[in-house]
Every structure is written in structure tokens, then in C-alpha cells.
Amino acid sequence: MDSGPPTLGLEDGTIDVERLLVEPHDGHASMDSVIYFNEKTPENAMDIKDVSCSFGGLDTAIAQEGEDILNGEVLDSMPNEVEFGYFRSHNDFCSMGDDYLVGVEFAESITDLDYGSSEGLAASVSDNQMQSTSAGSDTHWKSSLFRIKQVLDCQKAQLDIGSSESDIPSCNKCEMLVEENPSISPGSCTVQNIGKTHNSPSCSYQDIISDGNDGGHSPSDEMFCSPMTQKNDEFEVTGQDGETNIFPWQEALTSVQAKCTDLPTQKISRKPTQRYVDELTSVQANCTDLPTQKRSRKPTQRYVDELADPIPPYSRKRREASTSTLKDKSLGVKDHKKCHVASRTELPAEESSVIAIQVPFGSLAHKECPKGRTCDLAQHVDARNLMTKPKAIHKKRDDCIIAMTPKKRDDCLTGAHQKKRDDCIITESPEEVSGRRKHHRLWTITEVRKLIDGVSQYGVGRWSRIKKLFFSTSAHRTSVDLKDKWRNLLKASGILDQGRQGEKKRNMAWRPLPKSILRRVCELATIYPYPKGQRPKIPHIQHDSPDRSTDITLSDYRRILRSINGS
DNA sequence: TTTAGGG
DNA sequence: CCCTAAA
């Protein structure tokens, strides 16, 4: 009953299952239990069989799915079925409700169910379980147990695991990583351990489990490693002492097999008995053990960010003062997220393939880059900054740099430099977020195209609609952004006169926009005069579709289709 | 809340 | 992009 210190390994070499079971690794997780196999060897096949045996009646899925396995054809059929895959089993024992996910009840429930699957259910349960059940909230447990017993009574004859499945409450799936992989736990449980476990009655599974399980944890994935955790482990855990682990595991598995070998070849050995449970537990222990260890080792981004986030010396009081706090907050959060996440994930996916259209005249050489991979970023950035209105330079320089580096470098640099760039961005973004302005994200050609399509479809001024339909995926780009961009496009197209000649000249720098885009902008501009219509409103807007481009565009196509269909 | 428009 | 006024 005194399980001692929370160490995983007990003195006698066994595993402190309790801890493993009770400790939620990941807060919660589905009780998926899957048995992974990494090798196609017959031994593994046996493993599966064994495991299923161990689960006994609890695991119907395995029994069913791996029927042939259990029927003794393991060696032949197994490898194919199981190789590197996993058996997903809907375990009945996982079916206990939330009530079971707490402390003693849970563990006991498992045990009970386990027994329930065996012939000795009645005896075992009545003798051991009932007595040991002291918690007050065990009504559920009892009822479950009762049900199980009923089921068994009714179906004892056929000994069909599957029969109990339907009667036992909904079940969760448990995953169990039975990899020989080095990634598996650093020797928390060795062969010897397993052996001892099943050899020493004092350390029976049940004992261990019921031993002081009052922590009130929710062992959601207790007994079997949760899928999530495990999968993470698969990747995150690099074999530190992998080599040493391989061996123990193989042996462990072998021993487990051995135990099961004497079981009837019939698919159901109704009596897993304590040994198997113990072994299973041991195996599980190995799996379960992983998460905790791994989790500790990942300082990663967050800390980097925090360290790099030196609360901006000056916060934009302007914004704080003027805008509502709510809005600011949401924006702040959003932006913040964007900086950390979007800049790394979203950009590559969405924008990396496309180049921004704004190309300073300083580098006309690149402007015609069709697909746009302009590569001398520094040049671009500098040129852009220099081009900016003098008064704006002081304020925009950093913005531009920050904004442009991610994208353009994404386009141009290879993965080798990626990390460095990310760091750079991350380092700067916090300041930007809280202190200055929204991340300046250049418009990609695809975005511009979307905008144009949107305008052609909905007309100018329906920015929010366009945003909703065309930019739903890009969290940035508010309707205001769309509007601004459209305005800029008009400027770039020379449609919107800035009034000053200088402006026009500067517009030339934007000309690198694909002609098709500029043309479409012009066309749309004639159709949809920019709000407040400086230009004569062209009254004649065709019936259903506003699109008026001369080239065949998607919207044209749609319009034509529509007209055809209509008539 | 969305748009328009100035900065 | 930001901000604000207006609707």
C-alpha cells in the first residue's frame, strides 16, 4: 500500500505502475490504445497475439481484427497485417465513464473488466475487487461490474469476447506503443523487471493499481499510452540510449509471448490471469513512461520568444488611447500569434510560392520575374525604404524590413537559412506587435488576383463580402486591407490620380505588376468607379454579372456560363 | 460593424 | 498599414 516515492522503478525491479497509470501525461487524452509494431517479424506477430490475450475479453477489437492471428496463423498473416501499423482496438475496459477516470475506481474498473473477461470473473471480482472497493462513488463501478457479470452469465458458454463489447459502456481506444524502437523509453523497465513483475505476487497488477490511488488524477490515458503522447514521443524522442533499449524490449516482448504461448490457440483464452496483466502493465509502463521524460526536454520556441520579447520600450500610446481596449486586445493577440505562428507556417504555405507585386524601380531587372522570385532582398528592401516618402522612412524602415524578409526570403532562400530568418523575425515581431503596427505583409499576386476576382464579382466597396469569400483563409487582410489594396491598385494602374506628378512617377515602380492584373484593375475601375466616384459612373452594368473584363477570366467564364444557362 | 478616405 | 469619421 505504500508505494513509496514516485519513482517509476521500484526496488524489486518492478515498475511503479500506479504512478504510471495515474499520472496523466497530457492532461487528458483519448484512451486509444494501439499497438504499434515496427517490425514484421513473426515475433511481433506473436506479440500481438499476446497482447490481445492479455487484454482478454477486454479487447474485443483485437480479437476480431486479428482473428486469424489468434487462430494460430499468426506467423503467416501477421506481418502483412501488422507491419508497421497498429492495431486499434476498442477496448471495453476503456469504456468506463468519467467516473472511472478517477483514482481507485478507474484502476479497479480496469481490473474488474479484465477479470470480467476471464472465467474467473465472478470469483476474482467478488473476492478481491469488491472488498477493496472502498470509495463511495463506486456505484457506477458496481453497476458496470454487474453488467459485465450479467453478460458473462448469459454468454459464458460461447466465451466470445465480442459479446461483452456491446454490453460494456462505450469504449475508448487505447494505444500502446510496442516498438522496439530506440525511441522507446530509456530503460525504465527491463526484461528482468518484467519477469519480476509477474513472478512476484506481491506486486500484482492489481495491488499496484489499487495502491493508494487517491490522487484524484484523471488517468485518461493511464494504462495505455495515449495516442497523442505516443506519437509525439515517436518523433521527439531520439534514442539517447536507444541501443540499450532495443534489447530489453525485444526480450520483454518475447517473455510476454512466452506467457501467452501456453494459452490455447483458440482465440479466446478466457483467463489472462494476473501474470499477463502484470506483463502487460510492465510493457505499458515502458510506454507510459516516455511522455514525462520527453516533455521535459523542450525549451523551444516559447522561451525563445519570451526571452526575445523585451517589452517594447515605447508602446503605441496612440493606438491605445484611441481605440477601444477590446479591439486592441484582440488585435494584439491576433498579431502576436501571427508573428509567431503565421510567419513560420502560414507564410511558406500561402505566400512563399508567390511574389509580392510591389517591386521598387530600383530593381527593375527583377520586376518581370514572372513567377516572381526576386532574390536580392536586401536590395529590394533598401530600395523600397529609400523610395518611401521621407517622412515615413523613419517609421517604415523597420516595418518593411520585417515584413519583407519573411516573404521574400522564403522565396529565395533555401532551408539552410530559414532558421536564422525565423529567429530574426521572432525576435523582432513582439516589439512590433505590441509596440508599433501590424505586420506589414506584402500582397502576393495570388492575393491580388483574389481581390480582383472578388471585386469583379461583388463590385468595389463590398470589401467585407469579398474578404469573407475570397480571403476567408487568410486571417490577416481585413476588409480594410482589401480596400486599401484596391486603392493602391488603382493608383498603380494610374486610374486613381494622386494629383502630383511625383506620385505618378513613383507609380511606375509598381508597374511591375503583371499586366493582366493592371489591365483587369483598369477594367474593373471603369466598371466600378472607386467609391465616391471620381469617374463617371458607368450606369450600364449588365444584368446579373458585373464582371467586365476583356480577357476571359474566371469571372468571365462564370458570367458566360451563367448567361448561357439562364437563356 | 462596415466603408470611405486621409495620413 | 493606421486611424477616424460617417453611415
PDB file of N, CA, C and O in Angstrom, chain A residues 184-210:
ATOM      1  N   ILE A 184      11.816   4.167 -27.723  1.00  0.00           N
ATOM      2  CA  ILE A 184      11.052   3.744 -26.559  1.00  0.00           C
ATOM      3  C   ILE A 184      11.863   3.943 -25.314  1.00  0.00           C
ATOM      4  O   ILE A 184      13.047   3.776 -25.268  1.00  0.00           O
ATOM      5  N   SER A 185      11.137   4.213 -24.386  1.00  0.00           N
ATOM      6  CA  SER A 185      11.657   4.547 -23.072  1.00  0.00           C
ATOM      7  C   SER A 185      13.046   4.077 -22.736  1.00  0.00           C
ATOM      8  O   SER A 185      13.401   2.937 -22.913  1.00  0.00           O
ATOM      9  N   PRO A 186      13.736   4.969 -22.204  1.00  0.00           N
ATOM     10  CA  PRO A 186      15.053   4.716 -21.645  1.00  0.00           C
ATOM     11  C   PRO A 186      14.976   3.773 -20.485  1.00  0.00           C
ATOM     12  O   PRO A 186      14.870   4.197 -19.357  1.00  0.00           O
ATOM     13  N   GLY A 187      15.035   2.578 -20.792  1.00  0.00           N
ATOM     14  CA  GLY A 187      15.198   1.561 -19.780  1.00  0.00           C
ATOM     15  C   GLY A 187      14.497   1.728 -18.461  1.00  0.00           C
ATOM     16  O   GLY A 187      15.081   1.492 -17.419  1.00  0.00           O
ATOM     17  N   SER A 188      13.307   2.088 -18.477  1.00  0.00           N
ATOM     18  CA  SER A 188      12.616   2.137 -17.198  1.00  0.00           C
ATOM     19  C   SER A 188      12.238   0.738 -16.790  1.00  0.00           C
ATOM     20  O   SER A 188      12.117   0.416 -15.637  1.00  0.00           O
ATOM     21  N   CYS A 189      12.076  -0.065 -17.763  1.00  0.00           N
ATOM     22  CA  CYS A 189      11.671  -1.424 -17.440  1.00  0.00           C
ATOM     23  C   CYS A 189      12.436  -2.382 -18.320  1.00  0.00           C
ATOM     24  O   CYS A 189      12.349  -2.346 -19.527  1.00  0.00           O
ATOM     25  N   THR A 190      13.136  -3.193 -17.718  1.00  0.00           N
ATOM     26  CA  THR A 190      13.923  -4.128 -18.500  1.00  0.00           C
ATOM     27  C   THR A 190      13.307  -5.492 -18.412  1.00  0.00           C
ATOM     28  O   THR A 190      12.300  -5.708 -17.742  1.00  0.00           O
ATOM     29  N   VAL A 191      13.959  -6.387 -19.064  1.00  0.00           N
ATOM     30  CA  VAL A 191      13.439  -7.743 -19.079  1.00  0.00           C
ATOM     31  C   VAL A 191      13.275  -8.259 -17.668  1.00  0.00           C
ATOM     32  O   VAL A 191      12.281  -8.842 -17.287  1.00  0.00           O
ATOM     33  N   GLN A 192      14.275  -8.025 -16.941  1.00  0.00           N
ATOM     34  CA  GLN A 192      14.237  -8.502 -15.575  1.00  0.00           C
ATOM     35  C   GLN A 192      13.023  -7.954 -14.871  1.00  0.00           C
ATOM     36  O   GLN A 192      12.340  -8.632 -14.128  1.00  0.00           O
ATOM     37  N   ASN A 193      12.799  -6.751 -15.131  1.00  0.00           N
ATOM     38  CA  ASN A 193      11.666  -6.137 -14.465  1.00  0.00           C
ATOM     39  C   ASN A 193      10.378  -6.865 -14.784  1.00  0.00           C
ATOM     40  O   ASN A 193       9.583  -7.161 -13.916  1.00  0.00           O
ATOM     41  N   ILE A 194      10.248  -7.103 -16.022  1.00  0.00           N
ATOM     42  CA  ILE A 194       9.027  -7.776 -16.410  1.00  0.00           C
ATOM     43  C   ILE A 194       8.925  -9.108 -15.712  1.00  0.00           C
ATOM     44  O   ILE A 194       7.912  -9.463 -15.141  1.00  0.00           O
ATOM     45  N   GLY A 195      10.000  -9.789 -15.800  1.00  0.00           N
ATOM     46  CA  GLY A 195       9.988 -11.088 -15.172  1.00  0.00           C
ATOM     47  C   GLY A 195       9.586 -10.998 -13.715  1.00  0.00           C
ATOM     48  O   GLY A 195       8.730 -11.716 -13.233  1.00  0.00           O
ATOM     49  N   LYS A 196      10.186 -10.098 -13.052  1.00  0.00           N
ATOM     50  CA  LYS A 196       9.885  -9.981 -11.639  1.00  0.00           C
ATOM     51  C   LYS A 196       8.431  -9.609 -11.418  1.00  0.00           C
ATOM     52  O   LYS A 196       7.804 -10.059 -10.496  1.00  0.00           O
ATOM     53  N   THR A 197       8.027  -8.812 -12.309  1.00  0.00           N
ATOM     54  CA  THR A 197       6.665  -8.352 -12.116  1.00  0.00           C
ATOM     55  C   THR A 197       5.701  -9.512 -12.048  1.00  0.00           C
ATOM     56  O   THR A 197       4.873  -9.591 -11.165  1.00  0.00           O
ATOM     57  N   HIS A 198       5.838 -10.363 -12.957  1.00  0.00           N
ATOM     58  CA  HIS A 198       4.834 -11.415 -12.928  1.00  0.00           C
ATOM     59  C   HIS A 198       5.202 -12.516 -11.972  1.00  0.00           C
ATOM     60  O   HIS A 198       4.424 -13.389 -11.700  1.00  0.00           O
ATOM     61  N   ASN A 199       6.378 -12.474 -11.535  1.00  0.00           N
ATOM     62  CA  ASN A 199       6.768 -13.515 -10.606  1.00  0.00           C
ATOM     63  C   ASN A 199       6.466 -13.160  -9.162  1.00  0.00           C
ATOM     64  O   ASN A 199       6.321 -14.017  -8.328  1.00  0.00           O
ATOM     65  N   SER A 200       6.457 -11.945  -8.907  1.00  0.00           N
ATOM     66  CA  SER A 200       6.223 -11.598  -7.519  1.00  0.00           C
ATOM     67  C   SER A 200       4.769 -11.223  -7.316  1.00  0.00           C
ATOM     68  O   SER A 200       4.294 -10.225  -7.804  1.00  0.00           O
ATOM     69  N   PRO A 201       4.107 -12.060  -6.635  1.00  0.00           N
ATOM     70  CA  PRO A 201       2.688 -11.862  -6.370  1.00  0.00           C
ATOM     71  C   PRO A 201       2.450 -10.580  -5.595  1.00  0.00           C
ATOM     72  O   PRO A 201       1.413  -9.965  -5.715  1.00  0.00           O
ATOM     73  N   SER A 202       3.389 -10.215  -4.854  1.00  0.00           N
ATOM     74  CA  SER A 202       3.180  -9.049  -4.008  1.00  0.00           C
ATOM     75  C   SER A 202       3.035  -7.799  -4.863  1.00  0.00           C
ATOM     76  O   SER A 202       2.537  -6.791  -4.424  1.00  0.00           O
ATOM     77  N   CYS A 203       3.507  -7.958  -6.043  1.00  0.00           N
ATOM     78  CA  CYS A 203       3.455  -6.754  -6.877  1.00  0.00           C
ATOM     79  C   CYS A 203       2.485  -6.948  -8.020  1.00  0.00           C
ATOM     80  O   CYS A 203       2.728  -6.564  -9.132  1.00  0.00           O
ATOM     81  N   SER A 204       1.451  -7.578  -7.711  1.00  0.00           N
ATOM     82  CA  SER A 204       0.493  -7.843  -8.776  1.00  0.00           C
ATOM     83  C   SER A 204      -0.041  -6.555  -9.334  1.00  0.00           C
ATOM     84  O   SER A 204      -0.030  -5.515  -8.685  1.00  0.00           O
ATOM     85  N   TYR A 205      -0.504  -6.686 -10.465  1.00  0.00           N
ATOM     86  CA  TYR A 205      -1.043  -5.518 -11.150  1.00  0.00           C
ATOM     87  C   TYR A 205      -2.079  -4.832 -10.288  1.00  0.00           C
ATOM     88  O   TYR A 205      -2.094  -3.639 -10.093  1.00  0.00           O
ATOM     89  N   GLN A 206      -2.895  -5.635  -9.764  1.00  0.00           N
ATOM     90  CA  GLN A 206      -3.979  -5.051  -9.010  1.00  0.00           C
ATOM     91  C   GLN A 206      -3.460  -4.310  -7.799  1.00  0.00           C
ATOM     92  O   GLN A 206      -3.890  -3.211  -7.478  1.00  0.00           O
ATOM     93  N   ASP A 207      -2.580  -4.930  -7.158  1.00  0.00           N
ATOM     94  CA  ASP A 207      -2.036  -4.279  -5.978  1.00  0.00           C
ATOM     95  C   ASP A 207      -1.457  -2.938  -6.327  1.00  0.00           C
ATOM     96  O   ASP A 207      -1.718  -1.926  -5.701  1.00  0.00           O
ATOM     97  N   ILE A 208      -0.697  -3.013  -7.306  1.00  0.00           N
ATOM     98  CA  ILE A 208      -0.060  -1.763  -7.696  1.00  0.00           C
ATOM     99  C   ILE A 208      -1.085  -0.712  -8.014  1.00  0.00           C
ATOM    100  O   ILE A 208      -1.015   0.414  -7.575  1.00  0.00           O
ATOM    101  N   ILE A 209      -2.014  -1.149  -8.719  1.00  0.00           N
ATOM    102  CA  ILE A 209      -3.010  -0.171  -9.154  1.00  0.00           C
ATOM    103  C   ILE A 209      -3.791   0.381  -7.992  1.00  0.00           C
ATOM    104  O   ILE A 209      -3.924   1.577  -7.808  1.00  0.00           O
ATOM    105  N   SER A 210      -4.304  -0.515  -7.234  1.00  0.00           N
ATOM    106  CA  SER A 210      -5.195  -0.064  -6.182  1.00  0.00           C
ATOM    107  C   SER A 210      -4.410   0.535  -5.037  1.00  0.00           C
ATOM    108  O   SER A 210      -4.967   0.948  -4.043  1.00  0.00           O
TER     109      SER A 210
END
